[in-house]
PDB file of C-alpha atoms in Angstrom:
ATOM      1  CA  UNK A  26      79.686 107.512 106.532  1.00  0.00           C
ATOM      2  CA  UNK A  27      76.658 108.711 108.460  1.00  0.00           C
ATOM      3  CA  UNK A  28      73.707 106.955 110.048  1.00  0.00           C
ATOM      4  CA  UNK A  29      70.779 108.956 108.716  1.00  0.00           C
ATOM      5  CA  UNK A  30      67.453 109.202 110.486  1.00  0.00           C
ATOM      6  CA  UNK A  31      64.145 111.024 110.449  1.00  0.00           C
ATOM      7  CA  UNK A  32      62.634 112.509 113.608  1.00  0.00           C
ATOM      8  CA  UNK A  33      59.011 113.512 113.871  1.00  0.00           C
ATOM      9  CA  UNK A  34      56.005 113.997 116.064  1.00  0.00           C
ATOM     10  CA  UNK A  35      52.453 112.860 115.589  1.00  0.00           C
ATOM     11  CA  UNK A  36      49.766 115.509 115.176  1.00  0.00           C
ATOM     12  CA  UNK A  37      46.154 115.233 116.384  1.00  0.00           C
ATOM     13  CA  UNK A  38      44.983 113.965 112.962  1.00  0.00           C
ATOM     14  CA  UNK A  39      47.750 111.286 113.150  1.00  0.00           C
ATOM     15  CA  UNK A  40      49.843 112.926 110.441  1.00  0.00           C
ATOM     16  CA  UNK A  41      53.553 113.270 111.251  1.00  0.00           C
ATOM     17  CA  UNK A  42      55.700 116.403 111.005  1.00  0.00           C
ATOM     18  CA  UNK A  43      59.366 115.445 110.718  1.00  0.00           C
ATOM     19  CA  UNK A  44      62.912 116.489 109.909  1.00  0.00           C
ATOM     20  CA  UNK A  45      66.007 114.813 108.520  1.00  0.00           C
ATOM     21  CA  UNK A  46      68.906 114.087 110.902  1.00  0.00           C
ATOM     22  CA  UNK A  47      72.238 113.371 109.210  1.00  0.00           C
ATOM     23  CA  UNK A  48      74.650 112.012 111.832  1.00  0.00           C
ATOM     24  CA  UNK A  49      74.510 109.291 114.483  1.00  0.00           C
ATOM     25  CA  UNK A  50      70.863 108.363 113.917  1.00  0.00           C
ATOM     26  CA  UNK A  51      71.147 104.993 115.626  1.00  0.00           C
ATOM     27  CA  UNK A  52      69.080 104.376 118.793  1.00  0.00           C
ATOM     28  CA  UNK A  53      72.083 104.281 121.142  1.00  0.00           C
ATOM     29  CA  UNK A  54      72.827 107.939 120.293  1.00  0.00           C
ATOM     30  CA  UNK A  55      69.923 109.812 118.708  1.00  0.00           C
ATOM     31  CA  UNK A  56      67.286 107.657 120.386  1.00  0.00           C
ATOM     32  CA  UNK A  57      68.950 108.084 123.769  1.00  0.00           C
ATOM     33  CA  UNK A  58      69.176 111.876 123.404  1.00  0.00           C
ATOM     34  CA  UNK A  59      65.590 112.138 122.220  1.00  0.00           C
ATOM     35  CA  UNK A  60      64.332 110.236 125.263  1.00  0.00           C
ATOM     36  CA  UNK A  61      66.567 112.124 127.706  1.00  0.00           C
ATOM     37  CA  UNK A  62      66.407 115.662 126.316  1.00  0.00           C
ATOM     38  CA  UNK A  63      63.258 115.915 124.213  1.00  0.00           C
ATOM     39  CA  UNK A  64      60.686 114.341 126.478  1.00  0.00           C
ATOM     40  CA  UNK A  65      57.863 116.904 126.341  1.00  0.00           C
ATOM     41  CA  UNK A  66      55.708 117.890 123.395  1.00  0.00           C
ATOM     42  CA  UNK A  67      57.014 121.478 123.662  1.00  0.00           C
ATOM     43  CA  UNK A  68      60.668 120.357 123.524  1.00  0.00           C
ATOM     44  CA  UNK A  69      59.968 118.032 120.583  1.00  0.00           C
ATOM     45  CA  UNK A  70      58.128 120.775 118.680  1.00  0.00           C
ATOM     46  CA  UNK A  71      61.024 123.176 119.198  1.00  0.00           C
ATOM     47  CA  UNK A  72      63.471 120.550 117.898  1.00  0.00           C
ATOM     48  CA  UNK A  73      61.370 119.822 114.785  1.00  0.00           C
ATOM     49  CA  UNK A  74      60.484 123.458 114.125  1.00  0.00           C
ATOM     50  CA  UNK A  75      64.211 124.142 113.649  1.00  0.00           C
ATOM     51  CA  UNK A  76      64.145 122.035 110.467  1.00  0.00           C
ATOM     52  CA  UNK A  77      66.601 119.476 109.104  1.00  0.00           C
ATOM     53  CA  UNK A  78      69.762 119.006 111.147  1.00  0.00           C
ATOM     54  CA  UNK A  79      73.224 117.543 111.333  1.00  0.00           C
ATOM     55  CA  UNK A  80      72.739 116.072 114.815  1.00  0.00           C
ATOM     56  CA  UNK A  81      70.453 116.212 117.864  1.00  0.00           C
ATOM     57  CA  UNK A  82      73.453 116.558 120.212  1.00  0.00           C
ATOM     58  CA  UNK A  83      76.535 118.499 119.153  1.00  0.00           C
ATOM     59  CA  UNK A  84      78.924 117.802 122.047  1.00  0.00           C
ATOM     60  CA  UNK A  85      79.131 117.969 125.829  1.00  0.00           C
ATOM     61  CA  UNK A  86      80.204 121.630 125.620  1.00  0.00           C
ATOM     62  CA  UNK A  87      77.226 122.393 123.360  1.00  0.00           C
ATOM     63  CA  UNK A  88      74.514 119.792 124.057  1.00  0.00           C
ATOM     64  CA  UNK A  89      72.060 121.106 121.488  1.00  0.00           C
ATOM     65  CA  UNK A  90      70.846 120.188 118.044  1.00  0.00           C
ATOM     66  CA  UNK A  91      72.702 121.629 115.059  1.00  0.00           C
ATOM     67  CA  UNK A  92      70.092 122.734 112.527  1.00  0.00           C
ATOM     68  CA  UNK A  93      71.080 123.469 108.941  1.00  0.00           C
ATOM     69  CA  UNK A  94      69.195 126.787 109.053  1.00  0.00           C
ATOM     70  CA  UNK A  95      71.693 128.114 111.619  1.00  0.00           C
ATOM     71  CA  UNK A  96      74.335 127.744 108.885  1.00  0.00           C
ATOM     72  CA  UNK A  97      72.230 129.743 106.456  1.00  0.00           C
ATOM     73  CA  UNK A  98      70.944 126.763 104.473  1.00  0.00           C
ATOM     74  CA  UNK A  99      67.490 126.964 102.919  1.00  0.00           C
ATOM     75  CA  UNK A 100      64.796 124.418 101.999  1.00  0.00           C
ATOM     76  CA  UNK A 101      65.244 122.629 105.323  1.00  0.00           C
ATOM     77  CA  UNK A 102      61.697 122.978 106.626  1.00  0.00           C
ATOM     78  CA  UNK A 103      59.926 120.043 108.310  1.00  0.00           C
ATOM     79  CA  UNK A 104      58.131 117.534 106.086  1.00  0.00           C
ATOM     80  CA  UNK A 105      54.481 116.617 106.657  1.00  0.00           C
ATOM     81  CA  UNK A 106      53.386 113.022 106.039  1.00  0.00           C
ATOM     82  CA  UNK A 107      49.660 112.387 106.186  1.00  0.00           C
ATOM     83  CA  UNK A 108      49.969 108.869 107.624  1.00  0.00           C
ATOM     84  CA  UNK A 109      52.360 106.200 108.906  1.00  0.00           C
ATOM     85  CA  UNK A 110      52.726 104.567 105.490  1.00  0.00           C
ATOM     86  CA  UNK A 111      54.005 107.785 103.975  1.00  0.00           C
ATOM     87  CA  UNK A 112      56.272 108.530 106.951  1.00  0.00           C
ATOM     88  CA  UNK A 113      57.762 105.038 106.889  1.00  0.00           C
ATOM     89  CA  UNK A 114      58.623 105.199 103.194  1.00  0.00           C
ATOM     90  CA  UNK A 115      62.098 103.950 102.307  1.00  0.00           C
ATOM     91  CA  UNK A 116      62.267 106.421  99.420  1.00  0.00           C
ATOM     92  CA  UNK A 117      64.425 108.917 101.317  1.00  0.00           C
ATOM     93  CA  UNK A 118      67.089 106.503 102.548  1.00  0.00           C
ATOM     94  CA  UNK A 119      67.079 107.035 106.306  1.00  0.00           C
ATOM     95  CA  UNK A 120      68.064 104.034 108.423  1.00  0.00           C
ATOM     96  CA  UNK A 121      65.919 104.905 111.461  1.00  0.00           C
ATOM     97  CA  UNK A 122      62.678 106.810 111.913  1.00  0.00           C
ATOM     98  CA  UNK A 123      61.579 108.209 115.280  1.00  0.00           C
ATOM     99  CA  UNK A 124      58.077 109.334 116.214  1.00  0.00           C
ATOM    100  CA  UNK A 125      56.967 111.166 119.330  1.00  0.00           C
ATOM    101  CA  UNK A 126      53.438 109.839 119.688  1.00  0.00           C
ATOM    102  CA  UNK A 127      50.258 111.494 120.926  1.00  0.00           C
ATOM    103  CA  UNK A 128      50.779 109.451 124.114  1.00  0.00           C
ATOM    104  CA  UNK A 129      54.102 111.222 124.755  1.00  0.00           C
ATOM    105  CA  UNK A 130      56.320 108.236 123.952  1.00  0.00           C
ATOM    106  CA  UNK A 131      59.219 107.894 121.524  1.00  0.00           C
ATOM    107  CA  UNK A 132      58.955 105.017 119.049  1.00  0.00           C
ATOM    108  CA  UNK A 133      61.927 103.967 116.917  1.00  0.00           C
ATOM    109  CA  UNK A 134      61.594 102.145 113.603  1.00  0.00           C
ATOM    110  CA  UNK A 135      64.524 100.301 112.078  1.00  0.00           C
ATOM    111  CA  UNK A 136      63.887 100.916 108.393  1.00  0.00           C
ATOM    112  CA  UNK A 137      65.971  97.970 107.117  1.00  0.00           C
ATOM    113  CA  UNK A 138      67.013 100.395 104.404  1.00  0.00           C
ATOM    114  CA  UNK A 139      69.405  97.968 102.770  1.00  0.00           C
ATOM    115  CA  UNK A 140      67.058  94.956 102.664  1.00  0.00           C
ATOM    116  CA  UNK A 141      63.542  94.182 101.526  1.00  0.00           C
ATOM    117  CA  UNK A 142      62.383  93.772 105.139  1.00  0.00           C
ATOM    118  CA  UNK A 143      59.575  95.989 106.365  1.00  0.00           C
ATOM    119  CA  UNK A 144      60.292  98.663 108.998  1.00  0.00           C
ATOM    120  CA  UNK A 145      60.089  97.280 112.531  1.00  0.00           C
ATOM    121  CA  UNK A 146      59.709  98.869 115.933  1.00  0.00           C
ATOM    122  CA  UNK A 147      62.850  98.486 118.029  1.00  0.00           C
ATOM    123  CA  UNK A 148      63.706  99.408 121.604  1.00  0.00           C
ATOM    124  CA  UNK A 149      65.555 102.607 122.386  1.00  0.00           C
ATOM    125  CA  UNK A 150      68.257 101.696 124.930  1.00  0.00           C
ATOM    126  CA  UNK A 151      68.006 103.374 128.341  1.00  0.00           C
TER     127      UNK A 151
END
């Protein structure tokens, strides 16, 4: 089983451009790698521009994201949500949502996908 997540960055009009991440979406893995490796707007844009992915960190021998497009898959382009409410929709089934804000900070939302609880901001471990 996978821990699915969505990773995005906030645009100037406060819309969010994001991609699906299939594996290890929990904060102790994906959150940690986002904070450590994707800590500039340019790096985040490059990550998101690659489209949907299997993981943000393949392995120590290949510490890069694995995008579906590199395997020849199609229809994996980033998704644009016009506001937070749309981005934080539970309709897609991800367990965590990450946003790189206009202030240059990563925010992680626990989506409480399997309960009726609303998404909540949680800390990304250092």
